[in-house]
Coordinates of C-alpha atoms in Angstrom, one line a residue:
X269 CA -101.7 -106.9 -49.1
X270 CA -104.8 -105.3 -47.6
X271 CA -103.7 -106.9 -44.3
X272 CA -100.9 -105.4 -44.3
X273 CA -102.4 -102.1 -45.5
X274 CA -104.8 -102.2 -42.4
X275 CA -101.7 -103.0 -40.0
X276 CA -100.2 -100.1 -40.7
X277 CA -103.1 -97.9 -40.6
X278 CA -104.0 -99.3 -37.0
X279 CA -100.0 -98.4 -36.0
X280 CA -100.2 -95.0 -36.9
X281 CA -103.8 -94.3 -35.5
X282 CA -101.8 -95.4 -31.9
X283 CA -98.9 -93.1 -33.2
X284 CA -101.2 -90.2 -34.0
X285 CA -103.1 -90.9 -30.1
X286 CA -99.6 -91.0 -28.1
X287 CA -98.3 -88.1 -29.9
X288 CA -101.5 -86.1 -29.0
X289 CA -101.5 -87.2 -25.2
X290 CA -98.1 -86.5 -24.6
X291 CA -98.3 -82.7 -26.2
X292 CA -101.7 -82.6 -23.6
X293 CA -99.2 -83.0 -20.9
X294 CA -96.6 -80.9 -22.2
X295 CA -99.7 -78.4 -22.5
X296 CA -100.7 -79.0 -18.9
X297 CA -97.1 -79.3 -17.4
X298 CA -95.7 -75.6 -19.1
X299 CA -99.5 -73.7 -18.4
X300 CA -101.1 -75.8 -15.6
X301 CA -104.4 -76.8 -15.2
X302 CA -107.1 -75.1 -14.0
X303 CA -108.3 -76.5 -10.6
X304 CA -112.1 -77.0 -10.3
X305 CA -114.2 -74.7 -7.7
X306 CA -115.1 -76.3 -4.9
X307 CA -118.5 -74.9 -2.6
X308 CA -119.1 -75.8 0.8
X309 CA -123.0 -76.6 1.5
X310 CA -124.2 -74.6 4.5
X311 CA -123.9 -77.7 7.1
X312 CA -120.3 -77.6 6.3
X313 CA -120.1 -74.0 6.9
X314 CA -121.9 -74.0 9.9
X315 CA -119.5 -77.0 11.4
X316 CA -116.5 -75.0 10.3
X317 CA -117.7 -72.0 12.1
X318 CA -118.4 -73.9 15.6
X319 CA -114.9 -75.5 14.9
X320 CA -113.4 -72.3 14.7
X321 CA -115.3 -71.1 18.0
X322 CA -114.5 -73.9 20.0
X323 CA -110.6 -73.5 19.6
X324 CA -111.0 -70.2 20.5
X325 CA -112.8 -70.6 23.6
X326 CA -110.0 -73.5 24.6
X327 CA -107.2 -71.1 24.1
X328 CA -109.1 -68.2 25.8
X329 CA -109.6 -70.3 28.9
X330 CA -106.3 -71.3 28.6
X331 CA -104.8 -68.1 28.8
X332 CA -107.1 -66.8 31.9
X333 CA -106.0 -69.7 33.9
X334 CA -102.7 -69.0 33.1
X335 CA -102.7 -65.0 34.2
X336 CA -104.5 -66.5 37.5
X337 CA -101.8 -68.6 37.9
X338 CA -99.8 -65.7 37.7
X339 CA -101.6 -63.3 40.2
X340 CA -101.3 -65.9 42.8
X341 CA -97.9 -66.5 42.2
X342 CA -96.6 -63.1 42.3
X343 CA -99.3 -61.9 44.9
X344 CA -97.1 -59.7 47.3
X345 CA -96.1 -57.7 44.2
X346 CA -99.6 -57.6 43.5
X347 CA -100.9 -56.1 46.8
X348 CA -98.2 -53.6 46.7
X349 CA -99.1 -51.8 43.8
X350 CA -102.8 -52.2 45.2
X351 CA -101.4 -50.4 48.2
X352 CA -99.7 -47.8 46.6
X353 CA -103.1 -47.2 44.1
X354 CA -104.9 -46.7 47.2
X355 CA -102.5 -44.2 48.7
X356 CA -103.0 -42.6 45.7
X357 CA -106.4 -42.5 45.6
X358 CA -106.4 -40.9 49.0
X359 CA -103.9 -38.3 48.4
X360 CA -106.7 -37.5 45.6
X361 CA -109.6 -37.7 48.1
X362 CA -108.4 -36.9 51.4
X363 CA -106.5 -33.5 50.5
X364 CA -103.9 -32.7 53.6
X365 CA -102.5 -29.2 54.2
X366 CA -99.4 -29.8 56.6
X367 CA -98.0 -26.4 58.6
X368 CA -95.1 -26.2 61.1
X369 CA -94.6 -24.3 63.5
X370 CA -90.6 -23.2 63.5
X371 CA -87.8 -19.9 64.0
X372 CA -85.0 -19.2 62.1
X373 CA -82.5 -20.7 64.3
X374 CA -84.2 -24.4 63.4
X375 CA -84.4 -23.7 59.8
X376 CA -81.7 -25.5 58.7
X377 CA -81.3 -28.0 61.4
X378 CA -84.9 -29.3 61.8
X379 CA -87.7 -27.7 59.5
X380 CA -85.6 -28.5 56.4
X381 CA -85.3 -32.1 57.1
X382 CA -88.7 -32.0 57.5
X383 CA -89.8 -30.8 54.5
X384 CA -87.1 -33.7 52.7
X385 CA -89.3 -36.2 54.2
X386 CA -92.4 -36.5 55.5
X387 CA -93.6 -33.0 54.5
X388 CA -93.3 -33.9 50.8
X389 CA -96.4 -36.2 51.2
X390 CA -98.5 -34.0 52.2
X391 CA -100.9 -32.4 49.7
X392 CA -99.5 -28.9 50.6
X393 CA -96.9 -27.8 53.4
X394 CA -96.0 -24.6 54.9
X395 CA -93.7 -23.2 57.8
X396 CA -94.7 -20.9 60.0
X397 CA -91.9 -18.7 60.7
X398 CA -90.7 -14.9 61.2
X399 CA -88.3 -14.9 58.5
X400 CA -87.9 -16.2 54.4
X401 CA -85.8 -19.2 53.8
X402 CA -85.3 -19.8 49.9
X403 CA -85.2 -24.2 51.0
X404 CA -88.7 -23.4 52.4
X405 CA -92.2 -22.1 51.9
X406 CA -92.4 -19.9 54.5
X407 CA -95.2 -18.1 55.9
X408 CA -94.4 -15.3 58.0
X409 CA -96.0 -14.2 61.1
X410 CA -95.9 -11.1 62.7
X411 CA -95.6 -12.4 66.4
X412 CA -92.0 -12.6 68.1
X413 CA -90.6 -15.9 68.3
X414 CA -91.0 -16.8 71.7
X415 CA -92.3 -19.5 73.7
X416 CA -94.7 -17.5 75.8
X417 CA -96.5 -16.8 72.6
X418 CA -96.9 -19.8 71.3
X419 CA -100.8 -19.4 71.6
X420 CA -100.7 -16.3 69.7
X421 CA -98.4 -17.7 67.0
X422 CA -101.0 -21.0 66.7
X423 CA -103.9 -17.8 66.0
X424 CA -102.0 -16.0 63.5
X425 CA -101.4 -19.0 61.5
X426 CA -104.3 -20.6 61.7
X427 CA -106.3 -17.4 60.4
X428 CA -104.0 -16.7 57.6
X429 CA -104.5 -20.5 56.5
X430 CA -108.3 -20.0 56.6
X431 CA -108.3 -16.8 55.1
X432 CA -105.9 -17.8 52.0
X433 CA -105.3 -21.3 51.2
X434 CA -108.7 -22.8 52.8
X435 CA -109.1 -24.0 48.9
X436 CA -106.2 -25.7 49.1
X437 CA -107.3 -28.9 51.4
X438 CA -110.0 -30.7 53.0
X439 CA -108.1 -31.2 56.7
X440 CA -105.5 -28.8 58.3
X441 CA -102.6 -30.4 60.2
X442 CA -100.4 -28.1 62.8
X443 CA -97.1 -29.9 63.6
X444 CA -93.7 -28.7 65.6
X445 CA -90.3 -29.1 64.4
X446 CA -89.6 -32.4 66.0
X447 CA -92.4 -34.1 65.0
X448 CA -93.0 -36.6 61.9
X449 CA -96.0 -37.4 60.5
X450 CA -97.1 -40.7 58.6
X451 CA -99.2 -38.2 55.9
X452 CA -100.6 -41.6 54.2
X453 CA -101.6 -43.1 57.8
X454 CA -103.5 -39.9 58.6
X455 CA -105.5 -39.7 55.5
X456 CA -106.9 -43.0 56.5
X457 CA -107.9 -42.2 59.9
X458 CA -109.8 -39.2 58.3
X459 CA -111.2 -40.9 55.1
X460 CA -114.5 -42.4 57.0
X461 CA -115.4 -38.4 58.3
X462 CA -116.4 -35.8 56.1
X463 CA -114.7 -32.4 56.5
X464 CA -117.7 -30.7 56.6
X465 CA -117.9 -32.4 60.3
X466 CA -116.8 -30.0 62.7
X467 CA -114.6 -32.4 64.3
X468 CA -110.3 -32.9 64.6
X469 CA -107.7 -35.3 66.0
X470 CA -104.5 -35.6 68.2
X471 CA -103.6 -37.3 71.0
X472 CA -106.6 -36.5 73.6
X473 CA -105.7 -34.9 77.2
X474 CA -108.1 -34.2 79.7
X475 CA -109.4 -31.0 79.9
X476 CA -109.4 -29.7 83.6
X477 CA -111.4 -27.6 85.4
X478 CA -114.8 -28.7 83.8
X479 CA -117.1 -31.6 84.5
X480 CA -118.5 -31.0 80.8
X481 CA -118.7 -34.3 78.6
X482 CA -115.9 -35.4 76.2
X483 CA -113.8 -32.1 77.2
X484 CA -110.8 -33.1 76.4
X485 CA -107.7 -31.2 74.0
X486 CA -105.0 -32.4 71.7
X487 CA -101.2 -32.5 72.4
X488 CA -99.6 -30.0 70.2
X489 CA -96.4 -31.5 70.3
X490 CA -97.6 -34.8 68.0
X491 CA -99.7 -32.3 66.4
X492 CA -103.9 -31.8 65.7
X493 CA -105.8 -32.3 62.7
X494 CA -108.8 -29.5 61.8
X495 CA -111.6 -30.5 59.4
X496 CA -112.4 -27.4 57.3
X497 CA -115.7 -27.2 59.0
X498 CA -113.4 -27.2 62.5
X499 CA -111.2 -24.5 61.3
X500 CA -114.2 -22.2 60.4
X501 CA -115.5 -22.3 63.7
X502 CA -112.4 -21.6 65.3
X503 CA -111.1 -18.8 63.3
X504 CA -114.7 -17.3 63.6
X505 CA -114.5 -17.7 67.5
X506 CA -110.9 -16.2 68.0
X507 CA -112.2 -12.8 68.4
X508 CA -114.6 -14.0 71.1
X509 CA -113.5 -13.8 74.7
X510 CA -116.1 -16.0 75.7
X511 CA -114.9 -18.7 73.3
X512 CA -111.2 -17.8 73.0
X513 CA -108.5 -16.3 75.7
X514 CA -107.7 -13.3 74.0
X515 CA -104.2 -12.8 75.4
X516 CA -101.2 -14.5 73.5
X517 CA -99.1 -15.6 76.5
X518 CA -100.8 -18.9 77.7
X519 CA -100.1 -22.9 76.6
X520 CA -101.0 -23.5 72.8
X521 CA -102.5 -26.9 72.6
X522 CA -104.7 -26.1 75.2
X523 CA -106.3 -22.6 74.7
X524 CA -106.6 -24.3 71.5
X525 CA -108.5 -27.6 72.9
X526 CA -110.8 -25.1 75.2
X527 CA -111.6 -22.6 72.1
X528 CA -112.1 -25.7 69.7
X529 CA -114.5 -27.2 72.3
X530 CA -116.8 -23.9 72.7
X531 CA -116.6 -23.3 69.4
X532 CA -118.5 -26.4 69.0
X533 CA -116.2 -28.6 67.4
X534 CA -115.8 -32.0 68.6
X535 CA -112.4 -33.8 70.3
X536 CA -112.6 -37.2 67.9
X537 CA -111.0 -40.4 69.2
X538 CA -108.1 -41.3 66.9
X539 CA -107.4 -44.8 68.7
X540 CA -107.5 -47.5 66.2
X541 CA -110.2 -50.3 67.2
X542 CA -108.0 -52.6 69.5
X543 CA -107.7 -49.0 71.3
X544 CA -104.2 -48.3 70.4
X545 CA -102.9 -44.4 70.1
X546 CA -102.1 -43.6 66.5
X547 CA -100.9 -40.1 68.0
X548 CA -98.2 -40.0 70.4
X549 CA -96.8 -37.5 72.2
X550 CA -93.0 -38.9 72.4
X551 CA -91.0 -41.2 70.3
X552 CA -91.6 -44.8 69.7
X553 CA -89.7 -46.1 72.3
X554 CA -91.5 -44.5 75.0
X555 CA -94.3 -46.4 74.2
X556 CA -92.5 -49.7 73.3
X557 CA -90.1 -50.0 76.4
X558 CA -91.4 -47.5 79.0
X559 CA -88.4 -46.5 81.6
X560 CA -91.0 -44.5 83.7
X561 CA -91.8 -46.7 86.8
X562 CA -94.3 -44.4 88.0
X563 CA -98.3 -43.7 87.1
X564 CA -97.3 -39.8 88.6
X565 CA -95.6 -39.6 85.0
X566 CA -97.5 -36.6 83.4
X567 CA -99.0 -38.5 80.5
X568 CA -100.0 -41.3 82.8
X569 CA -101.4 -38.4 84.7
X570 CA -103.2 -36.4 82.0
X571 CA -104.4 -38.9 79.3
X572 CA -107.5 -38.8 78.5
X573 CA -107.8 -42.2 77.7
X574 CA -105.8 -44.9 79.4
X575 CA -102.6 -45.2 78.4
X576 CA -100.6 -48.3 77.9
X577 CA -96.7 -49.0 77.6
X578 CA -96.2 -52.5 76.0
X579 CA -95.3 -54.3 72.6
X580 CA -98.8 -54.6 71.2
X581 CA -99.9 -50.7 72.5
X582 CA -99.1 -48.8 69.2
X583 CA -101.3 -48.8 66.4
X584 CA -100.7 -50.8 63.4
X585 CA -101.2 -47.6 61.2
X586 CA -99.4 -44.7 63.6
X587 CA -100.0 -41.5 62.5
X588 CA -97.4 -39.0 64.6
X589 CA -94.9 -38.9 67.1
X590 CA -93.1 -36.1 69.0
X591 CA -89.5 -35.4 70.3
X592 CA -88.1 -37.2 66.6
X593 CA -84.7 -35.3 66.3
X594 CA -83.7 -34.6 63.0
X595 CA -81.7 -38.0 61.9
X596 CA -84.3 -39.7 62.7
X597 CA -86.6 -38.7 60.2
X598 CA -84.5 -40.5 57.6
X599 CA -84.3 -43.1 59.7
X600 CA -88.6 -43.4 59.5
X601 CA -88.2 -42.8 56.1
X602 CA -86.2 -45.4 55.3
X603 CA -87.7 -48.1 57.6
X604 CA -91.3 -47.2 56.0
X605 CA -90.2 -46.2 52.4
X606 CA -87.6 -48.2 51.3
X607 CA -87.1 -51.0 53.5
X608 CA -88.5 -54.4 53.1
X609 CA -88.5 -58.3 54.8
X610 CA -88.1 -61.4 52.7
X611 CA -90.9 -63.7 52.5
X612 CA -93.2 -61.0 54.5
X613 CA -96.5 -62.0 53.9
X614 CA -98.9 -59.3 51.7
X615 CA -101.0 -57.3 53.4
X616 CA -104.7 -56.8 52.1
X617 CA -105.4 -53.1 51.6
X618 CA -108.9 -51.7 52.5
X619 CA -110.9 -48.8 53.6
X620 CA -112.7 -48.1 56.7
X621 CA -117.0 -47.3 56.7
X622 CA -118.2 -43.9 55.9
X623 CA -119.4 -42.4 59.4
X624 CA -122.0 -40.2 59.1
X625 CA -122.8 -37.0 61.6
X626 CA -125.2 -38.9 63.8
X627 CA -122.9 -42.3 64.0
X628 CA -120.4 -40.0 65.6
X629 CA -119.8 -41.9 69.1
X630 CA -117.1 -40.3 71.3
X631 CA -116.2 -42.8 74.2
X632 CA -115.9 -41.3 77.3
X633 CA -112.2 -40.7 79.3
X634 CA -111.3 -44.0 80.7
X635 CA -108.3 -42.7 82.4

C-alpha cells in the first residue's frame, strides 16, 4: 500500500514539473525573452573599425577609376568645355572694345550683320557713324561721310573712345564694314602683352619714306588693335603736327601707322610662330588659292613681312579678314560656331608666356 502510495506521489511530482515548464514557454512565447547584452572587447572594436575602413577605401578607388575611365572616354566633350572655360576666362581678362567704322547707307546692309555676329563677342561694340540707328549703338561723329576724310573720321572716334569709354576695355579694335573679326582669336594673340605696353596689331605694311627701324603701319581694312597705353599716346599726340598730320584729307591706316610710331608706340608682329598672318587684308581665299601671278601685286609689293600664298600660310588661330560681304559673315559664323566633324580629334587648349616690356623682340621686315 505504501508502494503504491509512493507511485503516485512520484507521478504527480512529473505532473506538477511538465505543467510548470510548459506555462514557462507559454510565458516566454506570449512576452518574449529578454536577450542578453552582448560587449565587444576593444580588439574587436578596433578590427571592426579597420574592416569598415578598408571597404571604404576599395569602393572609393573603385569609383575614381571608374570617372577616369570616363574622362578618357568622352575626352572631346571634355576639351570642349575646357575650351569654352578658357574663352571665358579671356573675355574676363582680356577686355575688347570693338568700333566700326560705317554711313548710313550701310546700316542695314552691312554694319547690322555685323553686329548679329561677330560684334556680339566682343566685350563692348560701337559704330561710328553720322546718324542714330535704333538696331545699333551708334556713335556719332561730326565729320562728313566721305572717303577723303577717312583720317579725320579715324581721329574723332578714337578721341571720343579715349575720352569716354577708356574704362570700358583693356585693348581698342578699329574695324570697317566688311570686315570680320574672330574676337576670341584676338584675345589670345593679346593675352601674353600687358595693355599698359604701348604697343598694337594688324596686318604690318612697310612704312615708306624712312630708313627708321621696325617703321612699319597696320592695314585698316583687316583692322588694328590699340593697347590702352597705345591709345593714350596717340590721342595725346593728335594735336601735334610733328607727330600727327593735322589735315583730315589723307589715307587713314597710314597717318595712323606714322602718328602711332612717333608717338612712341610700337608696330607688334601678330604672325603666329610658324610665321603665318593672323591678320589679312582680303578674304580667305586670297590667301588659300592666289589668282595673282605677279610679285607687282600691291600686297606682294608693300608687306612688311613676306608674304605667302599656299595651303599651310594662314594661321591656325586667324584673327581678321577684309573684303567679307555681308552673307558671309553667317557663313564664318556657322563654320566656327556651330559646325563640327565626326571623329575630329580634341584639341588641347593652352595659353601663350607672359611677355614682359624688355622680352619685346620685333623682327625686322623680311619682305
Amino acid at each position: 500500500m505504501s508502494e503504491l502510495k509512493i507511485t503516485l506521489e512520484e507521478q504527480r511530482q512529473e505532473h506538477l514539473v511538465a505543467v510548470t515548464k510548459k506555462r514557462d514557454d507559454l510565458h516566454v512565447f506570449l512576452a518574449g525573452s529578454r536577450p542578453s547584452v552582448y560587449r565587444f572587447s576593444r580588439r574587436q572594436l578596433l578590427l571592426m573599425v579597420l574592416f569598415c575602413g578598408s571597404v571604404l577605401i576599395v569602393l572609393y578607388a573603385y569609383w575614381d577609376v571608374m570617372i577616369l575611365t570616363t574622362l578618357a572616354v568622352n575626352g572631346g566633350q571634355d576639351n570642349r568645355v575646357s575650351s569654352e572655360q578658357l574663352a571665358l576666362k579671356l573675355e574676363k581678362e582680356v577686355r575688347v572694345l570693338c568700333w566700326v567704322l560705317t554711313t548710313p547707307k550701310y546700316h542695314k546692309s552691312r554694319a547690322v550683320h555685323i553686329q548679329r555676329t561677330w560684334g556680339k563677342r566682343c566685350n563692348k561694340i560701337y559704330f561710328m557713324t553720322s546718324e542714330p540707328d535704333e538696331e545699333l549703338e551708334t556713335i556719332i561723329l561730326s565729320k562728313p561721310d566721305k572717303y577723303e576724310l577717312l583720317w579725320g573720321k579715324t581721329k574723332e572716334a578714337f578721341t571720343y573712345i579715349y575720352e569716354n569709354k577708356l574704362d570700358e576695355a583693356d585693348w581698342f579694335m578699329k574695324a570697317d564694314d566688311d570686315t570680320y573679326v574672330f574676337v576670341e582669336n584676338l584675345r589670345h594673340l593679346l593675352y601674353p602683352y600687358s595693355p599698359d605696353m604701348p604697343i598694337y596689331f594688324g596686318f604690318n605694311f612697310k612704312m615708306l619714306n624712312t630708313n627708321q627701324k621696325n617703321a612699319s603701319y597696320m592695314s585698316g581694312g583687316s583692322g588694328y588693335v590699340l593697347s590702352r597705353e597705345a591709345l593714350r599716346l596717340f590721342v595725346h599726340g593728335l594735336n601735334d603736327s610733328s607727330k600727327c598730320r593735322q589735315q583730315d584729307d589723307s589715307p587713314e591706316d597710314v597717318e595712323a601707322g606714322a602718328c602711332l610710331f612717333r608717338s612712341g608706340v610700337t608696330a607688334g608682329d601678330s604672325r603666329d610662330l610658324k610665321l603665318r598672318y593672323r591678320f589679312f587684308p582680303m578674304a580667305p581665299f586670297g590667301q588659300l588659292i592666289s589668282h595673282y601671278t605677279g610679285m607687282d601685286f600691291w600686297l606682294f609689293t608693300y608687306a612688311y613681312y613676306n608674304p605667302r600664298a599656299c595651303m599651310d600660310c594662314l594661321a591656325e588661330y586667324p584673327v581678321a579678314f577684309h573684303y567679307v560681304p555681308p552673307e558671309d559673315l553667317y557663313v564664318f559664323d556657322y563654320l566656327s560656331y556651330n559646325f563640327d566633324l565626326y571623329g575630329r580629334q580634341p584639341v588641347v587648349e593652352y595659353l601663350p608666356e607672359k611677355i614682359a616690356p624688355d622680352q619685346l623682340v620685333i623682327p625686322p621686315s623680311d619682305n
